[in-house]
Structures are given as C-alpha cells and as structure tokens.
PDB file of C-alpha atoms in Angstrom:
ATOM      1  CA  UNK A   1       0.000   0.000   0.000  1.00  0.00           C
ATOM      2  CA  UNK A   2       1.044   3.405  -0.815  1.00  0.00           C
ATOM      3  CA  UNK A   3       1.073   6.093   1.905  1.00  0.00           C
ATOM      4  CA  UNK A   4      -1.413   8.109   3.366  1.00  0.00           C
ATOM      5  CA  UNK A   5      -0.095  11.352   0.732  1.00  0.00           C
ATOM      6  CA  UNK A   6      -1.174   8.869  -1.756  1.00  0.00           C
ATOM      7  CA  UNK A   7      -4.387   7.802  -1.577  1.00  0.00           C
ATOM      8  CA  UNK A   8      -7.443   8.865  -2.885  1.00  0.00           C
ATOM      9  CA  UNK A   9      -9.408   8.758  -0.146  1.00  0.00           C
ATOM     10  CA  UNK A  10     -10.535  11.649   2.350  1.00  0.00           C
ATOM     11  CA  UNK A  11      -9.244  11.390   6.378  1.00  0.00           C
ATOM     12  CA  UNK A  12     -12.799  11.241   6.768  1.00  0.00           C
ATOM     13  CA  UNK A  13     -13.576   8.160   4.953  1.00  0.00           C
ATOM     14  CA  UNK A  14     -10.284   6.665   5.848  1.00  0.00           C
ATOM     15  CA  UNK A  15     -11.648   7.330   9.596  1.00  0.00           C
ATOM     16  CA  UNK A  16     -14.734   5.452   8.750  1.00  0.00           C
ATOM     17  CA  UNK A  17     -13.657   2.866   7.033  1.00  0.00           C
ATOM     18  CA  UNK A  18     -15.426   3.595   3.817  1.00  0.00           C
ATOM     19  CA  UNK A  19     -13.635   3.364   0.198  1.00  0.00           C
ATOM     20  CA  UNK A  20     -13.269  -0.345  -1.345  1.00  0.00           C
ATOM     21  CA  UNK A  21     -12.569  -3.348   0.813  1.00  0.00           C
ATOM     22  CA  UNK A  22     -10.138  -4.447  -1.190  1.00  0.00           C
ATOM     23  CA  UNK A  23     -11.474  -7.642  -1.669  1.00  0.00           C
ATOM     24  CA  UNK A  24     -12.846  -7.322  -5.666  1.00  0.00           C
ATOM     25  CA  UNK A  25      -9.844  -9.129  -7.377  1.00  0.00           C
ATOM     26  CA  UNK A  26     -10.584 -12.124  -5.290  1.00  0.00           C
ATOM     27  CA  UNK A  27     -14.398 -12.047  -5.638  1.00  0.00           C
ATOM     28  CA  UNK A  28     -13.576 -11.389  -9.576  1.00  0.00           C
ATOM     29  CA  UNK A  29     -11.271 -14.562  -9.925  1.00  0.00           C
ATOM     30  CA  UNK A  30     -13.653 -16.953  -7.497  1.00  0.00           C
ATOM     31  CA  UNK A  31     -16.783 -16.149  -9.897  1.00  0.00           C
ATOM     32  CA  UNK A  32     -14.244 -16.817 -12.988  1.00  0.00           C
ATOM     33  CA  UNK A  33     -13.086 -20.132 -11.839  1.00  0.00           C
ATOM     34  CA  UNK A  34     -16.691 -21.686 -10.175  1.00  0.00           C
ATOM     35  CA  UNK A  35     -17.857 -20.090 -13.486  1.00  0.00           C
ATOM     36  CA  UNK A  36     -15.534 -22.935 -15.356  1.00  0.00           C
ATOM     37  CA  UNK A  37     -16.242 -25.668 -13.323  1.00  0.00           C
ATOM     38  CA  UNK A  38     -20.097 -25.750 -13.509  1.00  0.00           C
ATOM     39  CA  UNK A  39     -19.559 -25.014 -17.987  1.00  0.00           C
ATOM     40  CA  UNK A  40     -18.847 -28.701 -17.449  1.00  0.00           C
ATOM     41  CA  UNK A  41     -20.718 -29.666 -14.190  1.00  0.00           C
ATOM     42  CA  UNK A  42     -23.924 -28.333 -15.046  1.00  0.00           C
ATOM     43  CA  UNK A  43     -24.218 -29.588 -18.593  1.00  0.00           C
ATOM     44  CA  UNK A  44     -23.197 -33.046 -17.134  1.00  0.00           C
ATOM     45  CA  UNK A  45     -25.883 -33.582 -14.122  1.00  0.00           C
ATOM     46  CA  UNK A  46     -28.740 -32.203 -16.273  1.00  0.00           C
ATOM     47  CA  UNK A  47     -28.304 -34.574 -19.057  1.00  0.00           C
ATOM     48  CA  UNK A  48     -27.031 -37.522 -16.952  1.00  0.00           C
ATOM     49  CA  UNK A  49     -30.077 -36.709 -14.450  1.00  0.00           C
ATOM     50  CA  UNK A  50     -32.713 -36.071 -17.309  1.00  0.00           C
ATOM     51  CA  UNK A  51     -31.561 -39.793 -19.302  1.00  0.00           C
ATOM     52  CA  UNK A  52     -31.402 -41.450 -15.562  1.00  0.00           C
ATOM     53  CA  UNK A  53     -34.174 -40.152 -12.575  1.00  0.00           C
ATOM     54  CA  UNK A  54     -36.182 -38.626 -15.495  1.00  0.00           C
ATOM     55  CA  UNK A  55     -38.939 -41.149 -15.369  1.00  0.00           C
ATOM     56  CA  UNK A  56     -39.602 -39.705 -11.269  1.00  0.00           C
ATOM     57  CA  UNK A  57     -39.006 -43.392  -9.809  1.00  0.00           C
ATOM     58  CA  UNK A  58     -37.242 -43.245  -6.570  1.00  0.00           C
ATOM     59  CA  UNK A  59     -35.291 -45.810  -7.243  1.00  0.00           C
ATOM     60  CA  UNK A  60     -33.826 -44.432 -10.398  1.00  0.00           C
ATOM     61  CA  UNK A  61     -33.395 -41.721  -8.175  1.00  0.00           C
ATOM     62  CA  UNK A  62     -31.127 -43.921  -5.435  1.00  0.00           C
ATOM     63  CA  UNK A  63     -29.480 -45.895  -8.450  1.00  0.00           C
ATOM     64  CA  UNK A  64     -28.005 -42.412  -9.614  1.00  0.00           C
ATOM     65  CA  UNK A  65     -26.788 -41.435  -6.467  1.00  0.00           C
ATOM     66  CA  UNK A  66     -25.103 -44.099  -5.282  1.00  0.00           C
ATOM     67  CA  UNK A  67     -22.681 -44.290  -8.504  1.00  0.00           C
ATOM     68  CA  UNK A  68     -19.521 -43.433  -7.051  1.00  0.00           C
ATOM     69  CA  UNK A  69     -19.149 -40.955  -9.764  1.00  0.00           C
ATOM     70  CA  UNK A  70     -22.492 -39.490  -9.957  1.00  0.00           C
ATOM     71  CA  UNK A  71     -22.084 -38.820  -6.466  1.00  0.00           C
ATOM     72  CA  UNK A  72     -18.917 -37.524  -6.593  1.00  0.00           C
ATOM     73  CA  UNK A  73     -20.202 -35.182  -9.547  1.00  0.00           C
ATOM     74  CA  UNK A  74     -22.842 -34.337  -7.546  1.00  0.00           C
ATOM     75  CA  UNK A  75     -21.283 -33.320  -4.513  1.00  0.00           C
ATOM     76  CA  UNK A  76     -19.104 -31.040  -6.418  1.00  0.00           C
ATOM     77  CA  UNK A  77     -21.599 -29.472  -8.472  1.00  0.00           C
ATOM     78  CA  UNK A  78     -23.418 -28.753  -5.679  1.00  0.00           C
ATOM     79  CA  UNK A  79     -20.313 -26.976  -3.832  1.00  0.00           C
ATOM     80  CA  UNK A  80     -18.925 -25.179  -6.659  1.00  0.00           C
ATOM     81  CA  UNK A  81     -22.611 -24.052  -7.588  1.00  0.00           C
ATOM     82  CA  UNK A  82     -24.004 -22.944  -4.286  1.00  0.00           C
ATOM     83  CA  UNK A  83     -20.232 -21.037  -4.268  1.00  0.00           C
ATOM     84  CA  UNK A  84     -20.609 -19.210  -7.347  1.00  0.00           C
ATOM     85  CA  UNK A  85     -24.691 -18.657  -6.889  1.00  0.00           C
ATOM     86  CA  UNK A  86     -23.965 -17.128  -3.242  1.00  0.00           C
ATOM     87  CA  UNK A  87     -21.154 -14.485  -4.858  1.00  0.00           C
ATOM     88  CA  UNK A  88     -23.045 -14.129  -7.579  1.00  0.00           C
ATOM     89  CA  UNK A  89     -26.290 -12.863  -5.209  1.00  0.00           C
ATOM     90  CA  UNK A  90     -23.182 -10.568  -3.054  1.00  0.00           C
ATOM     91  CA  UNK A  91     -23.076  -8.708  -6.461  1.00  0.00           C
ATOM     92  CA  UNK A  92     -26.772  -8.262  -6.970  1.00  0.00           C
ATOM     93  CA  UNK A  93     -27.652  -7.498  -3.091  1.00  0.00           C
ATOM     94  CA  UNK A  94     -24.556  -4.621  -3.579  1.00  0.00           C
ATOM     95  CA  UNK A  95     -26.116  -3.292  -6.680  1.00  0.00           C
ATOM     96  CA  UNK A  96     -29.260  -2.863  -5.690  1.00  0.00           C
ATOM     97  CA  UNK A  97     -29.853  -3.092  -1.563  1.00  0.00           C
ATOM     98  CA  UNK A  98     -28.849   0.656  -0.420  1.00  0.00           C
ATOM     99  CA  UNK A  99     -29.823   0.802   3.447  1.00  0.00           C
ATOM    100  CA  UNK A 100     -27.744  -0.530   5.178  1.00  0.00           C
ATOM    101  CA  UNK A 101     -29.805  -3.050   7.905  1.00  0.00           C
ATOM    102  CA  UNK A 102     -31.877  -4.522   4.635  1.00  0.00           C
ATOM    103  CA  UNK A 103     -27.817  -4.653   3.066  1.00  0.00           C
ATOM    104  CA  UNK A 104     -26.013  -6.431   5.822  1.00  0.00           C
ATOM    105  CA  UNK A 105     -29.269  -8.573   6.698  1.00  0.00           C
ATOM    106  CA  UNK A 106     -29.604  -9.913   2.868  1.00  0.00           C
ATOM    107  CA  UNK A 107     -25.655 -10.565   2.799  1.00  0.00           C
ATOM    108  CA  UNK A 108     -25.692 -12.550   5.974  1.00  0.00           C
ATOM    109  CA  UNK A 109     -28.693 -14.677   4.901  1.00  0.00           C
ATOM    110  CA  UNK A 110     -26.895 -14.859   1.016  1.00  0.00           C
ATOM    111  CA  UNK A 111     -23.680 -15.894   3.623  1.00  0.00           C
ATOM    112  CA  UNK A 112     -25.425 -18.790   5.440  1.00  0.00           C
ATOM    113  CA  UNK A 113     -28.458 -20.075   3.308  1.00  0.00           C
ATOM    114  CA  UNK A 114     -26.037 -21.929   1.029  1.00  0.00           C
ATOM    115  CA  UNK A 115     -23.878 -23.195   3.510  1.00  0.00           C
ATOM    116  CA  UNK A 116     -26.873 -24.667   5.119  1.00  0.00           C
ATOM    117  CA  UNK A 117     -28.372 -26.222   2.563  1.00  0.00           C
ATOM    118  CA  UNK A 118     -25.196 -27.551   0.686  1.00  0.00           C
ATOM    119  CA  UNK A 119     -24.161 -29.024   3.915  1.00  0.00           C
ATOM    120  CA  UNK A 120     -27.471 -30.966   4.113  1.00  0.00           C
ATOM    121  CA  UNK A 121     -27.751 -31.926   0.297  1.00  0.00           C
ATOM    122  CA  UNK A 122     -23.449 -32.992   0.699  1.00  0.00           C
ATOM    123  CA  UNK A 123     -24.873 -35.122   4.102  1.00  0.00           C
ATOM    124  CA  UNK A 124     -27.914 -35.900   2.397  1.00  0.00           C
ATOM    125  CA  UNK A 125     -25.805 -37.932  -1.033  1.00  0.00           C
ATOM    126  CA  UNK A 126     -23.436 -39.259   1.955  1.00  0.00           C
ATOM    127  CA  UNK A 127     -26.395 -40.799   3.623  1.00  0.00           C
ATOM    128  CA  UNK A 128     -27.887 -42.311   0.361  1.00  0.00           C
ATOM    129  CA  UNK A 129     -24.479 -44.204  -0.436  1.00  0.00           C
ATOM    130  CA  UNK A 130     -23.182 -44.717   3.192  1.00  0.00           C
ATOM    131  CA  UNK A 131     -26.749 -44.366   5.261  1.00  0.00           C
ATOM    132  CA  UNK A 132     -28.817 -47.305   6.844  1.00  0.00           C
TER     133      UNK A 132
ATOM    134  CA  UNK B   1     -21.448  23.029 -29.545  1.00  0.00           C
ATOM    135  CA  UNK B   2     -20.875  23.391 -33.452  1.00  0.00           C
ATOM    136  CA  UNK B   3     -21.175  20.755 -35.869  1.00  0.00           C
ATOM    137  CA  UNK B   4     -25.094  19.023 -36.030  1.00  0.00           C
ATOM    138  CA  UNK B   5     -28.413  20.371 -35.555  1.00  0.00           C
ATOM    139  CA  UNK B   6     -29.510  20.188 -31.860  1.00  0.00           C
ATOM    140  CA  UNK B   7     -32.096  16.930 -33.381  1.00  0.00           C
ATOM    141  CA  UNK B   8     -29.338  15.506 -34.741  1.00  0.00           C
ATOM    142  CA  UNK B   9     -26.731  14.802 -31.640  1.00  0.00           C
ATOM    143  CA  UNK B  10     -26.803  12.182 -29.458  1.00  0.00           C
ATOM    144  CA  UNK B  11     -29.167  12.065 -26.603  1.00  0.00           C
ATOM    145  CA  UNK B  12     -27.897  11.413 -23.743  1.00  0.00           C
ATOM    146  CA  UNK B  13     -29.195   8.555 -22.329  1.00  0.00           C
ATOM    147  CA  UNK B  14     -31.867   8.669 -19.507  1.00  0.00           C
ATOM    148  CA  UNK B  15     -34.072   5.162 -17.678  1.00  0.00           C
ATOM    149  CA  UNK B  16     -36.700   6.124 -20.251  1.00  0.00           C
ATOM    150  CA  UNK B  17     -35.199   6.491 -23.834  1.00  0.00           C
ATOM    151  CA  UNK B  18     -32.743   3.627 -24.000  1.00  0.00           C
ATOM    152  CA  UNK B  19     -33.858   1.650 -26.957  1.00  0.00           C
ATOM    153  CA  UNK B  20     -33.371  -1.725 -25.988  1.00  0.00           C
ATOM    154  CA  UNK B  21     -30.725  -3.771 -27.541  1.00  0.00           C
ATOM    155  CA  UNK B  22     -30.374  -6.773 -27.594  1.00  0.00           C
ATOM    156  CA  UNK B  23     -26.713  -6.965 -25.357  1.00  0.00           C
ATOM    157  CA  UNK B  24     -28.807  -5.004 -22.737  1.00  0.00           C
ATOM    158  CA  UNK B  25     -31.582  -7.278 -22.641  1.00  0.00           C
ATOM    159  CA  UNK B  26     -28.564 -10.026 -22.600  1.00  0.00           C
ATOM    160  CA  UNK B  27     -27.167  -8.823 -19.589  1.00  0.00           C
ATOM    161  CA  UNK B  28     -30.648  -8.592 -17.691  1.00  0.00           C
ATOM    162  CA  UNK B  29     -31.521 -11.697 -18.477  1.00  0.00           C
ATOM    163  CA  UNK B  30     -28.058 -12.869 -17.446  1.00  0.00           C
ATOM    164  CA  UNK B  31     -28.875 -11.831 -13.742  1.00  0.00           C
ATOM    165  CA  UNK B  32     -32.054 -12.526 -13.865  1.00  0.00           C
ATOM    166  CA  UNK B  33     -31.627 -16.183 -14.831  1.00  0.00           C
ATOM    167  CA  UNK B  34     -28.550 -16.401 -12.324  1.00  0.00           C
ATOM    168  CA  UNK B  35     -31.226 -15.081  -9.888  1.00  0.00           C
ATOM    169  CA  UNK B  36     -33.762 -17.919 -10.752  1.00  0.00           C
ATOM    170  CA  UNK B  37     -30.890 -20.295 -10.660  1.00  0.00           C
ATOM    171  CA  UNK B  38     -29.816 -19.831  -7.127  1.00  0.00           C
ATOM    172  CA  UNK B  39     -33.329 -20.322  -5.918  1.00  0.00           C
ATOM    173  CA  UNK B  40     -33.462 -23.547  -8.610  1.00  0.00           C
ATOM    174  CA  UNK B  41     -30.310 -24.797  -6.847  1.00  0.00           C
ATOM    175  CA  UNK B  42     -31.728 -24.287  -3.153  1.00  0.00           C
ATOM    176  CA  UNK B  43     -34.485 -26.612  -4.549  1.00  0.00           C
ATOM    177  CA  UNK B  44     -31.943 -29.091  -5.845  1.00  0.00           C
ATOM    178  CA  UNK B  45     -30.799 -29.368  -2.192  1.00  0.00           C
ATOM    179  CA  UNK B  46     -34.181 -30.241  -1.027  1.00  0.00           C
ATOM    180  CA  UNK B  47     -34.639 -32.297  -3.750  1.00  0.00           C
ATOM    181  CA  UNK B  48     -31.440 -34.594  -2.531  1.00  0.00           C
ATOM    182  CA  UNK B  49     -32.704 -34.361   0.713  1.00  0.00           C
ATOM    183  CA  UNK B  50     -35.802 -35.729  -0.038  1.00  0.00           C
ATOM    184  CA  UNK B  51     -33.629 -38.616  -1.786  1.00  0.00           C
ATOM    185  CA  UNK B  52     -32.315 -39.627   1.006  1.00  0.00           C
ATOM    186  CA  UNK B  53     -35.390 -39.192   3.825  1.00  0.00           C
ATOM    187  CA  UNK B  54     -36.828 -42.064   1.685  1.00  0.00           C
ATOM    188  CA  UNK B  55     -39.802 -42.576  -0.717  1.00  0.00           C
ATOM    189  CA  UNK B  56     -42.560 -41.069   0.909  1.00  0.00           C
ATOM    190  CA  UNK B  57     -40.406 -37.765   0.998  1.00  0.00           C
ATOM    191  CA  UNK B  58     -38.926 -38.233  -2.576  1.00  0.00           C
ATOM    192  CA  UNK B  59     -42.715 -39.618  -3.952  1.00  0.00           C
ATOM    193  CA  UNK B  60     -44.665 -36.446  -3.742  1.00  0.00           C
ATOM    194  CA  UNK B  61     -42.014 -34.115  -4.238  1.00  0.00           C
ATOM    195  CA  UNK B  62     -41.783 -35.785  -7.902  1.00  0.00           C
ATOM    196  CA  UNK B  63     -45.149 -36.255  -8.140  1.00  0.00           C
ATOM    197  CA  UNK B  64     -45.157 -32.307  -8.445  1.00  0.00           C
ATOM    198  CA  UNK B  65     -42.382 -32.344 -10.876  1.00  0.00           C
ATOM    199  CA  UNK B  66     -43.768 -34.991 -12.897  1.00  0.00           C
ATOM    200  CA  UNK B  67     -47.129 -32.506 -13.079  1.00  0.00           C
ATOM    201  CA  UNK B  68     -47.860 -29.463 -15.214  1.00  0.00           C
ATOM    202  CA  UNK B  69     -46.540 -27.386 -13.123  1.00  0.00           C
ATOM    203  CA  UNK B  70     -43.705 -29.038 -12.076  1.00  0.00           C
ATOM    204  CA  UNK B  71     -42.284 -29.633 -15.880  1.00  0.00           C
ATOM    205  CA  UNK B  72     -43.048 -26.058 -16.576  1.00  0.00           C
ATOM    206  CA  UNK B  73     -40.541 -25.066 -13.765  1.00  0.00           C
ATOM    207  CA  UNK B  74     -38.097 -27.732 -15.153  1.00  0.00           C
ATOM    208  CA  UNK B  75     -38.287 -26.503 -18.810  1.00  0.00           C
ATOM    209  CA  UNK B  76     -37.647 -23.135 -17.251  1.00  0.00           C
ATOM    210  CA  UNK B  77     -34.647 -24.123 -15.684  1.00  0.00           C
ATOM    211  CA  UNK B  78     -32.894 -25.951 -18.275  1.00  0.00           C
ATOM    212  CA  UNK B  79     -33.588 -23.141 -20.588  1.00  0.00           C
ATOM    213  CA  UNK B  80     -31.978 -20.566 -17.766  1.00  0.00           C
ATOM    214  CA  UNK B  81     -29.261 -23.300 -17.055  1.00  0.00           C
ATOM    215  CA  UNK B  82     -28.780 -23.050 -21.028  1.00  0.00           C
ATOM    216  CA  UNK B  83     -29.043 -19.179 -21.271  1.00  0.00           C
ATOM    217  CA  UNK B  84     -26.534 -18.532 -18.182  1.00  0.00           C
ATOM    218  CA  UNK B  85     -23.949 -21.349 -19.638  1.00  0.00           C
ATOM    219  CA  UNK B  86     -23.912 -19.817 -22.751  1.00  0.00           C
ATOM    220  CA  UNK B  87     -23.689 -15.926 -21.651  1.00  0.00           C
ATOM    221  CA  UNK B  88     -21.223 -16.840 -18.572  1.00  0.00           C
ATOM    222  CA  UNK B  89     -18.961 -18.191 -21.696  1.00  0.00           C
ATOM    223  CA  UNK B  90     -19.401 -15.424 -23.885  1.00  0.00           C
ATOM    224  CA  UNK B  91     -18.467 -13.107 -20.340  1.00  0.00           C
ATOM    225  CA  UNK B  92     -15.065 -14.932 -20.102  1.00  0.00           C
ATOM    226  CA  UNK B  93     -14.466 -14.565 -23.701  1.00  0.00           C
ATOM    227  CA  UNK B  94     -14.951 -10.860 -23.144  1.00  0.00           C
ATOM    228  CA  UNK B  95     -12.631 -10.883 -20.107  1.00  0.00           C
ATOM    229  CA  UNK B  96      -9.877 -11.937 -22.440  1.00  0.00           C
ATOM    230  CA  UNK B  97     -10.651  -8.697 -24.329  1.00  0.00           C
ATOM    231  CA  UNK B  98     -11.933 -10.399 -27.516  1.00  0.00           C
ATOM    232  CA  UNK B  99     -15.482  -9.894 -29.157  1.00  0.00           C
ATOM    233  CA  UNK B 100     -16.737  -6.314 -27.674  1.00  0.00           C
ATOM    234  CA  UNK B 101     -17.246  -4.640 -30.789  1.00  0.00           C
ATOM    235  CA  UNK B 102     -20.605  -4.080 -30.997  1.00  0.00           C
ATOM    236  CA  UNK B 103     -21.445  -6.452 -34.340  1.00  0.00           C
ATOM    237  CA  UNK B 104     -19.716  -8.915 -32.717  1.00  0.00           C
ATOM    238  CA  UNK B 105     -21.254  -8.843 -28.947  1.00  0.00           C
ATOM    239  CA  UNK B 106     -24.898  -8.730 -30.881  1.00  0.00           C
ATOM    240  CA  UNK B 107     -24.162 -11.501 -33.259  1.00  0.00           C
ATOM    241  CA  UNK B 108     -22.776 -13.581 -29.715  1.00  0.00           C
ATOM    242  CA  UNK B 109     -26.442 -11.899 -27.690  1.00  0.00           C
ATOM    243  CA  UNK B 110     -28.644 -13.398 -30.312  1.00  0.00           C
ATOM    244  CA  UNK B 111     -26.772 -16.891 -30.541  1.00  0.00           C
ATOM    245  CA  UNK B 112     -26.937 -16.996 -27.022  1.00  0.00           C
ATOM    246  CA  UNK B 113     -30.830 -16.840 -26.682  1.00  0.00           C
ATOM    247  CA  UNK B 114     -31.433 -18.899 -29.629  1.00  0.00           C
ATOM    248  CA  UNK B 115     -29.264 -21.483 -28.092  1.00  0.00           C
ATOM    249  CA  UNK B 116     -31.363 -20.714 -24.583  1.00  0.00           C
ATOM    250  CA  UNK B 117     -34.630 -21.152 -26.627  1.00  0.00           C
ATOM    251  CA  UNK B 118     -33.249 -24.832 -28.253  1.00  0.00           C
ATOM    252  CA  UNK B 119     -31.557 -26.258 -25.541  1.00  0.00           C
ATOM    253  CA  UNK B 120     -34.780 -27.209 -23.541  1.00  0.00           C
ATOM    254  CA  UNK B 121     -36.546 -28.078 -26.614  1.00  0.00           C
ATOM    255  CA  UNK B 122     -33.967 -30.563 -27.843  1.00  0.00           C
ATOM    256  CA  UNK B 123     -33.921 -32.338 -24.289  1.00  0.00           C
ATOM    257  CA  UNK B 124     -37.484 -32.227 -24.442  1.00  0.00           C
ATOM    258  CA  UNK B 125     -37.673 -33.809 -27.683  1.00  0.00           C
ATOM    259  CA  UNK B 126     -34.641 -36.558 -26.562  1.00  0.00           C
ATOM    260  CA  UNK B 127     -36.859 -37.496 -23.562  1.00  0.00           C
ATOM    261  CA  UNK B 128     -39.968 -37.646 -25.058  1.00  0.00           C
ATOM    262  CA  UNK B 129     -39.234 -39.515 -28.397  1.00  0.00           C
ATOM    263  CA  UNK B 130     -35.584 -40.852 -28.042  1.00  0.00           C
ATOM    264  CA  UNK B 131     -37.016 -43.929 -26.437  1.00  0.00           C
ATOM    265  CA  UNK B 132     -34.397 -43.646 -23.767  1.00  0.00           C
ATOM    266  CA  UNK B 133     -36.615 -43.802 -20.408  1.00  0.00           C
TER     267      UNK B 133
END
C-alpha cells in the first residue's frame, strides 16, 4: 500500500472505514473459476439426471446417487454451484440493496443459506451411499 | 457546440429512452436467470434431501415435478441453465478482451438466446421420443 499522501481517499472516509474493501480481485477470480467448473458440471448432471431419474421413480433416483461418480459429480456441483450462486447474489444485493440493515441482513442470509443447505444436500448424497 | 443540428446529436441517455438492444436485454436476463438459478439450486438441495429421507419424501415431491406445473418449472430451468452457460462463456471470452465490438457482442447476444430457446426443446424432444426412459 502506498502512503497516506497517496491515496485517494478523504481522512474522513479513511476514519470510517469507507472506500473499497479491497477484496474485488478475489471475488472477480472466485466467480471466474466456479464459473468454469459448472460449464462442465452443469451440462453433465442435467443430461445424466434427465436420461437417468427422469422417469420420477425413486429408485432411479437412489441408483443415480449411489454411482460413485455421480455422487462424486454431484457433490461437487453442488459446492462449486451454491459457491458461485452465493457471490453471484453478493453482487446483486450490492447493486441494488442501499440501506444498510436490509444490506447487511440480505448478505448474511446470502452468507449462510447456502452453507446450510449444501451441507445438508453434501450429508444428504453421503447418507444415500453410506446411510442405513 | 458546433457541428449538427440540436435533433441531430446524441441524446444522452436517460431510464426512459434507452432503446433496448439486444446486449442489454442479454445482460438482464443474465442476472435474472442467475437469480432464478440460485433459488433452482436451493431446490436441488431439497430435492437430494428428499432422496435420502426415503420414498414417501422423494414420492410427492416428484409427483409435483412430474405434473404441469412441475415440468413447466423444469423446462424453465434448463432453458436458464442453457441461457446462463452460454452468456457466462461469452463473459469470459470478453474478459480476455476479444469480441466487444458491438457487431460482434450482438451476433454472440442473439446466438446466445437462440441457443437458450433450443436447448430445452432438444432435451425435451430426446426425452420424449428418443425412447431412452
């Protein structure tokens, strides 16, 4: 970081901690790579899941999941994509959610929804292949 | 300023008088459909989990997406799954620089929600006559 002579900010905003976080290039590269990953994950588990559970049986349903690699697939399209949705919502709560209790509230539920449910549908392909 | 009549500058744009073209409506409809998507993908989490709570979680659950209803929400989603693959590709080619002149990023638009409008169709079509289920 450059010194204080430097900057473009005012004392005042340095003070309050406005100005960038600092934290764009990261968000930026995160979205690029996730973004990758599900151009071949996605593609995959909606044809594979159309051709296999399409017919709504249950069983189809179990006999997909408990391929090793369907589940693997699955596990990681479901990580990568609940990843990429959750920064992808960050962007659109920023662009458009101005005050700031509706801001931070909507980024803290966009923060934990996923993680919540991704944890349960990961547990949930676990306890297909592994469960009793 | 000298040069064109006063009718014949630019306007400056304003909400109201954009014309829409067909990049802008491309990049709505690319957060829109990531919008849809991330509720889509909550419901493919309760989908699993209704997988694995057994089959008189799973049974209803695609009873509804075996209905009217239920395919329409499917369709929907493959066609956003295909819009948003298609425009999230044609956003990294345009991080790399390449294909922002205008010509070239409507040509790319319009390919993008023709492939959007055939993608669910084809699958559709592959379900429903391939003989495959």
């Amino acid at each position: 970081m450059s010194g204080p002579e430097r900057s473009m900010r005012t004392p005042l905003g340095r003070v309050r901690h406005h100005g960038a976080a600092g934290e764009g290039t990261g968000h930026f590269i995160a979205q690029r790579w996730t973004a990758i990953a599900l151009a071949l994950l996605a593609p995959w588990f909606v044809v594979n899941a159309a051709l296999s559970i399409g017919g709504g049986s249950y069983t189809a349903a179990i006999d997909f999941l408990t391929d090793p690699v369907n589940a693997v697939g699955v596990i990681l399209l479901v990580a990568v994509s609940f990843y990429h949705m959750a920064l992808g919502m960050q962007e659109i709560i920023a662009d458009y959610i101005h005050k700031p209790f509706s801001k931070i509230s909507l980024l803290l539920l966009n923060a934990f929804v996923p993680f919540v449910l991704a944890a349960g549908a990961v547990f949930a392909v676990l306890l297909v292949n592994f469960g009793a | 300023m000298a040069g064109a009549r006063p009718d014949q500058r630019p306007i400056s744009p304003h909400v109201s008088i954009w014309r829409w073209h067909v990049t802008m409506a491309s990049s709505i409809l690319h957060r829109a459909t990531g919008f849809g998507l991330y509720v889509a993908a909550l419901g493919l989490a309760l989908w699993l989990m209704a997988a694995a709570a057994g089959p008189q979680m799973y049974e209803p659950l695609m009873a509804f997406l075996m209905g009217p209803l239920g395919q329409i929400a499917l369709y929907l989603i493959v066609a956003a799954i295909a819009y948003h693959l298609a425009n999230g590709i044609r956003h990294l080619v345009f991080d790399t620089g390449a294909g922002l002149a205008p010509s070239e990023a409507d040509t790319t638009a319009w390919f993008v929600i023709l492939f959007a409008i055939a993608v669910p169709i084809g699958l559709w079509a592959l379900l429903t006559f391939g003989g495959l289920r």
